CSV table of C-alpha atoms in Angstrom, one decimal:
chain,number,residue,atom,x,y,z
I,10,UNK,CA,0.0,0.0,0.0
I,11,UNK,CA,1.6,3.1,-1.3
I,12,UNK,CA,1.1,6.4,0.4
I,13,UNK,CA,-2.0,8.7,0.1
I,14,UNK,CA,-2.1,11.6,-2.3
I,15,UNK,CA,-3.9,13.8,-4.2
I,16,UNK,CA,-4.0,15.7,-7.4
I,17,UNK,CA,-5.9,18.6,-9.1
I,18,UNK,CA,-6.0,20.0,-12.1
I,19,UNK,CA,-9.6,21.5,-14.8
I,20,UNK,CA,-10.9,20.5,-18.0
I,21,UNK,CA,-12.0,23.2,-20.2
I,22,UNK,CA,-15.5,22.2,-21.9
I,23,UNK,CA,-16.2,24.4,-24.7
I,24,UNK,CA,-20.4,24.3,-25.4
I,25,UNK,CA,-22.2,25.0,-28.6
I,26,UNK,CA,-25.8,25.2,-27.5
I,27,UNK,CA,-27.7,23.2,-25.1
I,28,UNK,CA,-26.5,19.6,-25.1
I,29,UNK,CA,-24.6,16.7,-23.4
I,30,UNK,CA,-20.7,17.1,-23.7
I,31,UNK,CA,-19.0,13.9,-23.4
I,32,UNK,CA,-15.9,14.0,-21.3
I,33,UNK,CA,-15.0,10.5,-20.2
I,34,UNK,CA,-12.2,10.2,-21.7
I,35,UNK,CA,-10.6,13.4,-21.1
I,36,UNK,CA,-11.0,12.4,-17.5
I,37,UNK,CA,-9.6,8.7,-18.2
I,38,UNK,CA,-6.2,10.1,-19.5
I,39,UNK,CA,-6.1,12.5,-16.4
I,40,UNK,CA,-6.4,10.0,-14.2
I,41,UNK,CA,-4.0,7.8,-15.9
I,42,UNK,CA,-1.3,10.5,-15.9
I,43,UNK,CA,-2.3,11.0,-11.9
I,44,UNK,CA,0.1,8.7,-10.9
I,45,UNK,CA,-2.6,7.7,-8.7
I,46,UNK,CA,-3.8,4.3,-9.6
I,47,UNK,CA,-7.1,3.5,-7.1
I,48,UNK,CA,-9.0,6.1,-4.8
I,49,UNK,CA,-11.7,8.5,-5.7
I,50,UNK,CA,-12.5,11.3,-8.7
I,51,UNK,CA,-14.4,13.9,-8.3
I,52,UNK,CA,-15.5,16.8,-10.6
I,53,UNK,CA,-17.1,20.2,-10.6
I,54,UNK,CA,-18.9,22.1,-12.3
I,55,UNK,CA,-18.1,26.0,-12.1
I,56,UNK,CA,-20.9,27.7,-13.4
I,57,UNK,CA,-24.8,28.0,-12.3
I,58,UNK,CA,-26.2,27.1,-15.9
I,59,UNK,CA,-24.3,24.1,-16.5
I,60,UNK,CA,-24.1,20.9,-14.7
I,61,UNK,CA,-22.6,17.4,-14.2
I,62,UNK,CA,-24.4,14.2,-14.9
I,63,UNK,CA,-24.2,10.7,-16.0
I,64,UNK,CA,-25.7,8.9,-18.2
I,65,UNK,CA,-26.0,6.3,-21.0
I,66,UNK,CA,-23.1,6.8,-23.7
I,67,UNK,CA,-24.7,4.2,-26.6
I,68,UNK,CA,-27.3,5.7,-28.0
I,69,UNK,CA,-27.7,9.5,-28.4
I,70,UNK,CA,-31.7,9.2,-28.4
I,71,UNK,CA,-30.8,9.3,-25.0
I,72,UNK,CA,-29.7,12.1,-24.4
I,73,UNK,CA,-32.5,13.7,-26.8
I,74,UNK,CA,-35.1,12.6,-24.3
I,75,UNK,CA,-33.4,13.5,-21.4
I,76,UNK,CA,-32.7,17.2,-23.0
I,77,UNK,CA,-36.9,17.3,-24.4
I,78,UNK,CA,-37.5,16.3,-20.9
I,79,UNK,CA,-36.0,19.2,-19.2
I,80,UNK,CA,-37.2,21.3,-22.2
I,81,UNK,CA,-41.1,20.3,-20.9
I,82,UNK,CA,-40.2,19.8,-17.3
I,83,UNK,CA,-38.6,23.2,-16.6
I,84,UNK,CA,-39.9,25.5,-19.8
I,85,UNK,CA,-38.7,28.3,-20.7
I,86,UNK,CA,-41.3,31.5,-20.8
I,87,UNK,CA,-42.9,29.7,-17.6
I,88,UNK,CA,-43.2,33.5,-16.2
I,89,UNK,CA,-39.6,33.1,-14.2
I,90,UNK,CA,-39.1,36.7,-12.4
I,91,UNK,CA,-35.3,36.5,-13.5
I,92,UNK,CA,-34.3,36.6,-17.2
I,93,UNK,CA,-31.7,38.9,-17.3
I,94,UNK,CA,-30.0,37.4,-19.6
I,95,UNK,CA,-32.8,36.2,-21.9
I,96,UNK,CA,-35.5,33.0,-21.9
I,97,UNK,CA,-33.1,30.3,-21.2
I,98,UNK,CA,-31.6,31.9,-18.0
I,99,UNK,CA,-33.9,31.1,-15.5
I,100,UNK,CA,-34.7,27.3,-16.7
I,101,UNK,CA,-30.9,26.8,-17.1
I,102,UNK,CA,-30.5,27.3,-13.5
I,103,UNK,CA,-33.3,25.3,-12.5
I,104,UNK,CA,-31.9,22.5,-14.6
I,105,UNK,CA,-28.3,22.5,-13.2
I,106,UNK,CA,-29.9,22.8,-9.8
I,107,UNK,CA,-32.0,19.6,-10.8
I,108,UNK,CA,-29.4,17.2,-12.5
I,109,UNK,CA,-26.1,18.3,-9.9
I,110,UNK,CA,-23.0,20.4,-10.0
I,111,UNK,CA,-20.5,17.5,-9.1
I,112,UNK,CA,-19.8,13.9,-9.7
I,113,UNK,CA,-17.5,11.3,-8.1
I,114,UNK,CA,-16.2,7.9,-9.2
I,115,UNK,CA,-14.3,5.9,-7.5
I,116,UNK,CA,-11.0,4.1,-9.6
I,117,UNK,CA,-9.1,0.9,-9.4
I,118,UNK,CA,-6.4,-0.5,-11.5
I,119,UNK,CA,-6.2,3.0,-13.2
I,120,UNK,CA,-9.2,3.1,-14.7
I,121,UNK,CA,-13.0,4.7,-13.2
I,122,UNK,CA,-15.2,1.9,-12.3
I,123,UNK,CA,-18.0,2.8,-14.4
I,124,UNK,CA,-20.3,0.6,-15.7
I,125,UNK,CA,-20.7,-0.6,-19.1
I,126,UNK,CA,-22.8,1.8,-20.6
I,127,UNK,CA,-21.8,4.9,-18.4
I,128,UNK,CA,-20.3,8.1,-19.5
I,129,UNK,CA,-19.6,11.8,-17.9
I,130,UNK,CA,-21.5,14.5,-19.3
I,131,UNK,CA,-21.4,18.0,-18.6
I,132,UNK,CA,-24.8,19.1,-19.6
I,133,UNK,CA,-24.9,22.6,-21.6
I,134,UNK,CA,-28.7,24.6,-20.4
I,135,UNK,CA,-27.5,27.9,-22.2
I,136,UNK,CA,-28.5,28.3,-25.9
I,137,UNK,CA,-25.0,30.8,-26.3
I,138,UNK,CA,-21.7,29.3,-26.7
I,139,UNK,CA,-19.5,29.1,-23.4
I,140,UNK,CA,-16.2,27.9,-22.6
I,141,UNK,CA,-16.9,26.1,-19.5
I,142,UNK,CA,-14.7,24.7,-16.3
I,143,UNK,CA,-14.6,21.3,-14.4
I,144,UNK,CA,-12.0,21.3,-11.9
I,145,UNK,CA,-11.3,17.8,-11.1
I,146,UNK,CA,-9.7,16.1,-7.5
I,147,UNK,CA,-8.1,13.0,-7.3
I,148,UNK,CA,-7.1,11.4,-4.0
I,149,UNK,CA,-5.7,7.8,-3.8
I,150,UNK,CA,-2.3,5.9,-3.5
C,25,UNK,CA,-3.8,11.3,14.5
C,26,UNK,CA,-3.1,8.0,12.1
C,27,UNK,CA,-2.0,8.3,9.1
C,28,UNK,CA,-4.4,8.4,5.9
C,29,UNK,CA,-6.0,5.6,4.2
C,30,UNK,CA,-8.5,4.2,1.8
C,31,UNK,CA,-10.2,1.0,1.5
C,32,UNK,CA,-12.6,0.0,-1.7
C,33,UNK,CA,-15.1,-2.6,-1.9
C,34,UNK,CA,-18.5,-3.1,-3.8
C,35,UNK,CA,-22.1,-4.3,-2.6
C,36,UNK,CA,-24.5,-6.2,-4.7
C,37,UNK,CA,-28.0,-5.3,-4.4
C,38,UNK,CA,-30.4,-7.7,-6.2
C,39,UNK,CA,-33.9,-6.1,-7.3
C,40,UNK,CA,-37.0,-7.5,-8.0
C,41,UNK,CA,-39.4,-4.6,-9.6
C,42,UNK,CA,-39.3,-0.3,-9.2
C,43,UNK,CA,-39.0,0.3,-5.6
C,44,UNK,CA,-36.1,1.3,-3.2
C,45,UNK,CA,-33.9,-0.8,-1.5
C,46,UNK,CA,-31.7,0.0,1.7
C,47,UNK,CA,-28.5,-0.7,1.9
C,48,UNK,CA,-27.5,1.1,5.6
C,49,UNK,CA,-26.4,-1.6,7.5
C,50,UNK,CA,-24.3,-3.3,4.4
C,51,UNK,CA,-22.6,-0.2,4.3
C,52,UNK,CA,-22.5,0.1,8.1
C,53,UNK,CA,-20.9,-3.1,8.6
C,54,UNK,CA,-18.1,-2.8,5.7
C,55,UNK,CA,-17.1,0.8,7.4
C,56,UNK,CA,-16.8,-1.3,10.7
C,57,UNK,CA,-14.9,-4.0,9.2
C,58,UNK,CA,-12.7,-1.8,7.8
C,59,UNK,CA,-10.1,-0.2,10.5
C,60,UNK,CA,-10.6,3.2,8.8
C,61,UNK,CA,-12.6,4.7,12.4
C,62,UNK,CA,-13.0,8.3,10.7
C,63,UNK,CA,-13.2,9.7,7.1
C,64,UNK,CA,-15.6,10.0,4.2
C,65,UNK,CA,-17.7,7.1,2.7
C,66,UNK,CA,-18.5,8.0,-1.2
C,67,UNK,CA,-21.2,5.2,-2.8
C,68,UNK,CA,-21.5,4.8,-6.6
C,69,UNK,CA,-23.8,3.0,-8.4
C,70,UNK,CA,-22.3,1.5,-11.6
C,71,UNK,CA,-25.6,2.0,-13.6
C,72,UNK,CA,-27.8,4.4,-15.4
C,73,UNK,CA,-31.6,2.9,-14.8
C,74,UNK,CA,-30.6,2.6,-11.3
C,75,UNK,CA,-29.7,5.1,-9.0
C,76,UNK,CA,-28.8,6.1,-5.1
C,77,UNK,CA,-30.2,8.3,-2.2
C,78,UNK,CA,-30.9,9.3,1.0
C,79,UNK,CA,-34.1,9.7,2.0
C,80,UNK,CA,-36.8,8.8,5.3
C,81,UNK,CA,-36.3,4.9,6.5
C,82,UNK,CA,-39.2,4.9,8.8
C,83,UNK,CA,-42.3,5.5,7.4
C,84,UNK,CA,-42.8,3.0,4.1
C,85,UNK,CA,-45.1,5.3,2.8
C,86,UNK,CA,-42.4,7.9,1.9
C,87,UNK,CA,-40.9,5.5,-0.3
C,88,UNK,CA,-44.7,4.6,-1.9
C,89,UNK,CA,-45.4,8.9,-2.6
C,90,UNK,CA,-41.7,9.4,-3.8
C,91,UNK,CA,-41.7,6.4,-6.0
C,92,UNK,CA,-45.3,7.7,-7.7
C,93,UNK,CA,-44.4,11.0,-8.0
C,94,UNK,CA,-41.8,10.0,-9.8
C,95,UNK,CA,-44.1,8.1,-12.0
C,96,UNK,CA,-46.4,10.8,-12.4
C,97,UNK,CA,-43.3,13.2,-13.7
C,98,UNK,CA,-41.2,11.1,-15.5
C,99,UNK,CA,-44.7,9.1,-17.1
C,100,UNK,CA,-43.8,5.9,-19.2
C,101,UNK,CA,-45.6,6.2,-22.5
C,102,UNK,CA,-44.8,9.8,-23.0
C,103,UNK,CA,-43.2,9.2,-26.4
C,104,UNK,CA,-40.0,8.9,-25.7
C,105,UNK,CA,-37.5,8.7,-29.1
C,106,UNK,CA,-35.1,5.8,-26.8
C,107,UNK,CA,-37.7,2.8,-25.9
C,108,UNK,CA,-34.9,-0.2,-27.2
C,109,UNK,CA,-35.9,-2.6,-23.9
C,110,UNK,CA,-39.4,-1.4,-23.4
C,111,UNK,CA,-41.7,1.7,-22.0
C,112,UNK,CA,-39.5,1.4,-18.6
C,113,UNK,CA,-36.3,2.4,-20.9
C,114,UNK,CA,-36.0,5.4,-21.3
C,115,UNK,CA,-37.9,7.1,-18.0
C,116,UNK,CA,-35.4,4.9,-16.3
C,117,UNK,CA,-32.6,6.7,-17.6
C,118,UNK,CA,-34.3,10.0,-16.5
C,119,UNK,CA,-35.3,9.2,-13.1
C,120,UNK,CA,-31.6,7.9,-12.2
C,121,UNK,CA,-30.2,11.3,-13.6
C,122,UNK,CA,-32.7,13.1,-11.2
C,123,UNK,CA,-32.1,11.2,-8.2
C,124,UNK,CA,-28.1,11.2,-8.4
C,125,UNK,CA,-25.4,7.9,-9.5
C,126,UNK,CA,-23.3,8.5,-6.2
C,127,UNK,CA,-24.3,9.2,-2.1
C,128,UNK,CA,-20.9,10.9,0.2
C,129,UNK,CA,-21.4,10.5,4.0
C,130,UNK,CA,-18.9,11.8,6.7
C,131,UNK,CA,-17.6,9.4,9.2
C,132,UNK,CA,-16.6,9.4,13.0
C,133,UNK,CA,-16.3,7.0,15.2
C,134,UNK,CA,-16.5,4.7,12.9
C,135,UNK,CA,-20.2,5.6,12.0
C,136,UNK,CA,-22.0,7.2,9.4
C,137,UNK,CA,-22.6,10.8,10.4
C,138,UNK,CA,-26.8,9.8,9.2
C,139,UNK,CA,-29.1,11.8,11.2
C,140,UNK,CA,-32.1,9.9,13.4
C,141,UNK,CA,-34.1,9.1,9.8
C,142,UNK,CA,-31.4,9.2,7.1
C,143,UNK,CA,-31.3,5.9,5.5
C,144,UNK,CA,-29.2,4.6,2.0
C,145,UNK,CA,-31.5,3.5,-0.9
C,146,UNK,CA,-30.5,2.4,-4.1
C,147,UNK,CA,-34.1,3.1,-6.2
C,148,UNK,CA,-34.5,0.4,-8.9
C,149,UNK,CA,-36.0,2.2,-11.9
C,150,UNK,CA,-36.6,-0.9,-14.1
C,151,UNK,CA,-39.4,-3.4,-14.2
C,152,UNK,CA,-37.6,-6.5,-14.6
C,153,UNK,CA,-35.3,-8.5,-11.9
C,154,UNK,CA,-31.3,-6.9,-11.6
C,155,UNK,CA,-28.4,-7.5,-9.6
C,156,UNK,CA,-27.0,-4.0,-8.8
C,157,UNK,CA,-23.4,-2.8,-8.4
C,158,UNK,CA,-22.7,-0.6,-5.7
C,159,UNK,CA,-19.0,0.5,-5.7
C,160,UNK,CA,-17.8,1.8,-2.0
C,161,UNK,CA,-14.6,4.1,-1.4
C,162,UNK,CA,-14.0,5.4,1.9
C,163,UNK,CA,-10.8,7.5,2.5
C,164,UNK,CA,-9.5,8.3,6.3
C,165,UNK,CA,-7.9,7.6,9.6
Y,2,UNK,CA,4.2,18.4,-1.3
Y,3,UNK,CA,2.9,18.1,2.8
Y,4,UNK,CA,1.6,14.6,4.3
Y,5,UNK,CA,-2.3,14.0,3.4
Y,6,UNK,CA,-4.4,15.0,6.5
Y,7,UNK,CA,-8.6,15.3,6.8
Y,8,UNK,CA,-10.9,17.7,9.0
Y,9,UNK,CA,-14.2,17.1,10.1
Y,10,UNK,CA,-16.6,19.4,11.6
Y,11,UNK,CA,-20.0,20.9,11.6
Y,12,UNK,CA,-22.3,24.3,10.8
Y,13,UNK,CA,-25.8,25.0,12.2
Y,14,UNK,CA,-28.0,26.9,10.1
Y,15,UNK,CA,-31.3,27.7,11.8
Y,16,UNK,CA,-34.0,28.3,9.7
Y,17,UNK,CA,-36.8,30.3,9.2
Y,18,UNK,CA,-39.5,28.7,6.8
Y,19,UNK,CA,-39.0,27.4,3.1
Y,20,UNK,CA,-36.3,29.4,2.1
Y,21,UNK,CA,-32.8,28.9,0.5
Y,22,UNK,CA,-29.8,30.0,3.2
Y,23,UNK,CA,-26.6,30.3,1.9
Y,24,UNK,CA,-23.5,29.4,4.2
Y,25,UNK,CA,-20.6,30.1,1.9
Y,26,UNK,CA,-18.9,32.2,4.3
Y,27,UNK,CA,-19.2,29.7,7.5
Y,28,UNK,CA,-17.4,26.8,4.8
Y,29,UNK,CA,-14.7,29.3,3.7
Y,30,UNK,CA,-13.7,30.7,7.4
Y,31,UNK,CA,-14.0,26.8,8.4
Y,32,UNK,CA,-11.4,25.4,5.6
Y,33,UNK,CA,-8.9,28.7,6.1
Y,34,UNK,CA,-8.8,27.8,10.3
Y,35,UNK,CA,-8.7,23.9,9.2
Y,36,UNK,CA,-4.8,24.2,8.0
Y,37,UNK,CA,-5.5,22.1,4.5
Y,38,UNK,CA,-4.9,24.6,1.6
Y,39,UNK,CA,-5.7,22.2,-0.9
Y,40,UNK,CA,-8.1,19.7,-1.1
Y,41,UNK,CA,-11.9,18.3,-1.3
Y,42,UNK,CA,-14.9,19.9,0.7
Y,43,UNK,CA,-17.5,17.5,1.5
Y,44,UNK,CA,-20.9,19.1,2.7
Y,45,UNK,CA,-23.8,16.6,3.8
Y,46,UNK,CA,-27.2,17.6,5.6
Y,47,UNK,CA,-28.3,15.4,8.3
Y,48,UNK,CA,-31.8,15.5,7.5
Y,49,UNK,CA,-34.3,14.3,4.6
Y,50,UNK,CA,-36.3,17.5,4.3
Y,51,UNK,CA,-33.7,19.9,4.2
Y,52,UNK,CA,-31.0,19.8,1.2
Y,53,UNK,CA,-28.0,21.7,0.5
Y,54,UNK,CA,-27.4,22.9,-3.4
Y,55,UNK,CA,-25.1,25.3,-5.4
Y,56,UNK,CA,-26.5,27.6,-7.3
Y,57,UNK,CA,-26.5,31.8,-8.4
Y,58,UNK,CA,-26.3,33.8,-5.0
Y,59,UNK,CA,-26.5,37.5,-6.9
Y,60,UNK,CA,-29.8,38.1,-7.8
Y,61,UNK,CA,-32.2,36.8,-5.2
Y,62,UNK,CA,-35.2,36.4,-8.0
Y,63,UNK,CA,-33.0,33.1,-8.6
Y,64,UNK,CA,-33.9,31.9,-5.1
Y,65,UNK,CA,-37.7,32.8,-5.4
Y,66,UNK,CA,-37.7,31.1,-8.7
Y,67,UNK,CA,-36.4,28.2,-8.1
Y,68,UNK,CA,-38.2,27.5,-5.1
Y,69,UNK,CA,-41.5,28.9,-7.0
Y,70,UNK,CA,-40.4,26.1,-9.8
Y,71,UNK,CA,-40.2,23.1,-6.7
Y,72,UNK,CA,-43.7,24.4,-5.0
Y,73,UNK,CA,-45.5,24.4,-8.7
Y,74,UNK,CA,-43.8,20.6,-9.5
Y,75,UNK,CA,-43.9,18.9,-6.1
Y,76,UNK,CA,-47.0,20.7,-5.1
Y,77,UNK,CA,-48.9,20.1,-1.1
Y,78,UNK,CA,-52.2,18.9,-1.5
Y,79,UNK,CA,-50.7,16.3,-4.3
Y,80,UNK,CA,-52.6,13.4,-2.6
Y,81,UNK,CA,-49.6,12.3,-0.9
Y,82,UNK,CA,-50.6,9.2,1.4
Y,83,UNK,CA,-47.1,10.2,4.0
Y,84,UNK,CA,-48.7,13.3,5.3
Y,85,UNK,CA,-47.8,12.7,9.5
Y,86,UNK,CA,-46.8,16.1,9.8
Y,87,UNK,CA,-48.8,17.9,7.6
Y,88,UNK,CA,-49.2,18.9,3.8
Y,89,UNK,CA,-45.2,20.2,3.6
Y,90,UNK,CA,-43.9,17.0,4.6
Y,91,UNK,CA,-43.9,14.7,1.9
Y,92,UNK,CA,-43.0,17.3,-0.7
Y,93,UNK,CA,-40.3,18.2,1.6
Y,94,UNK,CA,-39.0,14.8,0.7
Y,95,UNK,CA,-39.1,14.7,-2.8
Y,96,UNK,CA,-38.0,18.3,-2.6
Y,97,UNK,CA,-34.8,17.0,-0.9
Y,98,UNK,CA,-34.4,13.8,-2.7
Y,99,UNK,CA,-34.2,16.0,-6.4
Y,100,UNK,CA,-32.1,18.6,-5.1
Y,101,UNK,CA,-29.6,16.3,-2.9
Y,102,UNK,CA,-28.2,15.9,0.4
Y,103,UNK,CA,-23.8,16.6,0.2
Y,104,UNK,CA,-21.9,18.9,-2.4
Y,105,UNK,CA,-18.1,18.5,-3.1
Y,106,UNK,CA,-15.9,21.5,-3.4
Y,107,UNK,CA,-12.5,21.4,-4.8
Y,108,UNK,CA,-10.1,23.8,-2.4
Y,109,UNK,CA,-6.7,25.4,-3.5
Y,110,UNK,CA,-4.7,28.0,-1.7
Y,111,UNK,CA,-6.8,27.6,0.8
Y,112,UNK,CA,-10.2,28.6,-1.4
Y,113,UNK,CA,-13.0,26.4,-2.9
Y,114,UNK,CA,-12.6,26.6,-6.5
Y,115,UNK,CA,-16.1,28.3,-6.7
Y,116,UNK,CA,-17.2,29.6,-10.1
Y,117,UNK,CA,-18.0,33.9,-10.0
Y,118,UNK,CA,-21.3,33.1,-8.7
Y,119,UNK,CA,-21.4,29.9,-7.3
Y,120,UNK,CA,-23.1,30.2,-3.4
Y,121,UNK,CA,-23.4,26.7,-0.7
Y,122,UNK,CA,-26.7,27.0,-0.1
Y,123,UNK,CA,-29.3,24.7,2.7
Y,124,UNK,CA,-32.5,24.4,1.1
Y,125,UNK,CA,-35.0,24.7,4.0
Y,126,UNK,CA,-38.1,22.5,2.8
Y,127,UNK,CA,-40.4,22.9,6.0
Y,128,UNK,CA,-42.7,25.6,7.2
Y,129,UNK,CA,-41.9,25.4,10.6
Y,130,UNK,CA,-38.5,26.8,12.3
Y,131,UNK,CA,-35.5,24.1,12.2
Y,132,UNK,CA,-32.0,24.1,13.4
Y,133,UNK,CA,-30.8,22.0,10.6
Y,134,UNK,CA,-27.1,20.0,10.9
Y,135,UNK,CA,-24.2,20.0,8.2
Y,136,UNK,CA,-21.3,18.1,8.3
Y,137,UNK,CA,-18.3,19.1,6.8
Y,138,UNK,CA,-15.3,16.7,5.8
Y,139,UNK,CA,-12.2,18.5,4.1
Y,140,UNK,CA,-9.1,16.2,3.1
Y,141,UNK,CA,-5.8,17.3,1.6
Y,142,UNK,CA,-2.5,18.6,2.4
C-alpha cells in the first residue's frame, strides 16, 4: 500500500448550445497521468447554468429525451421573475440545480469503475456558446 | 492522529421490480470492518436505470409517494425517441439522472454521520429482476 | 508536497420557513482555520427535508424562482398518502431527494474553486423553524 495523495487540475468544456458534452475520456487520460492508480475522482462544475451528470453513452436518443424532458419539465417562458440574460436563464438554473454540479467515481487499476454503458456529461442549459470549467480532484495511492 | 487511508469494496443489491432498496447496514458493517474509524464514505452506483439516495427509512409510505411522483413526472408512454428494452427504458434513464449515480457521507467514530431518519436507498428504476453494483470508497484515519 | 491529513466538523444553520440560506462564508472561514490549503470539501445535511445545493447567489429572484419552480412541480395537497406532519412533509421529501443531500468543493490555496457566482446554499423545505445539521469533511494537504 503506497502512500495517500492527491491531485488537481480543470478540463475546459467548450459548449455550442444546449446539449450533453461527453468528457470520459478526457477524464480517463487524467487519471492515468495522476500517478494515482485507485481512490476517488471527483468533478465540478463551475458555473450555475451548466451541470454534471451521468448517463447512458450508446445511443444518443438518450440524451435527446433527457434534453426534451428538461425542455417540458422546466420550460422556458414559464413567467420566471429573473431573465436577465434572456428566456433560457432562468430554466438553465433550474436545470443545473435539478441534475447536480458535481460527480464522483471511484477508480481501481487505473481506470474509473464505471459501468458498461456509463459516460460523464457536462450538460450545456444555455442556448449561447461558453467555454466552461470542471476542476477535477483526485485522491488515492 | 493515524496516518491516511482508503479502502474499496462493492455491494451487490439484487432487485425484483421499481421500488427502493436499503443498503445502511451493508454499508454500516463494511465501514466497521474496515479499520478506517474516521473519514468520508462515497457510494456509486455502476448503472444508469438505477440510482442512489438518501431519504426517510421509517415510514414506508415515503418511499410509496416518492416512488409515484416520480411516475407521475417522468410518465412511461410519453413518447420517448429511446424505448430499445421497453416503456420502462427510457424514464429509467431520466429518473436515475434526477435522483443522483453517487451518495458521500462523513464518518466518525466509525459511523455514518446519518441523522435519526437518514437511510441509504439504491431506487430500482426498471421493471424487470437486476443484480445492482454498488462500488464503495471510503478514505481516512 | 505536505503529508495527506482530513478535517471534520459541523455548521448549524437555523432556519426560518421554506427558504434557500446560503452558508458560503461559514465553509470558507471553516477550511482557512482547518490548515489544509488544498483539497476536497464534503458538505452533507443530516436530515431528509432539508437539502443543500449550489447555485446563483446574486440576484435573489433566482432563489424565489427556483423555489417557485419546486412548490408548482412537487406541489402540497398532491394526494400524498405520507402526510404525519402535515401537507409540507412529503413534498419536503421529494424536494430533498431531487435537489440532494452533500456537495463536493475542490479547495486550493486555501479557497474552494467556486465559479463567480457559485453560493453553498441549505434548502430549508419545512414551514416550521428548524436548526438543521451540516457536516463538513475537508481532506488534503
Amino acid at each position: 500500500m503506497g502512500a495517500m495523495q492527491q491531485a488537481i487540475s480543470s478540463f475546459t468544456v467548450p459548449t455550442r448550445g444546449k446539449r450533453l458534452y461527453e468528457f470520459t475520456d478526457e477524464a480517463a487520460r487524467w487519471i492515468a497521468g495522476s500517478g494515482i492508480g485507485s481512490g476517488l475522482l471527483t468533478l465540478f462544475c463551475r458555473h450555475t447554468s451548466a451541470s454534471l451528470l451521468i448517463t447512458e453513452n450508446a445511443a444518443p436518443a438518450v440524451q435527446r429525451d433527457l434534453l426534451a424532458w428538461l425542455d417540458r419539465t422546466v420550460p422556458e417562458g414559464a413567467g420566471f421573475e429573473h431573465d436577465d440574460e434572456g428566456p433560457d436563464d432562468m430554466p438553465a438554473h433550474i436545470r443545473s440545480v435539478l441534475t447536480g454540479t458535481s460527480l464522483q467515481v471511484p477508480v481501481e487499476s487505473g481506470r474509473m469503475l464505471l459501468g458498461t454503458w456509463q459516460g460523464l456529461f457536462l450538460a450545456e442549459h444555455r442556448a449561447a456558446p461558453h467555454e466552461r470549467q470542471v476542476a477535477a480532484h483526485l485522491v488515492g495511492e
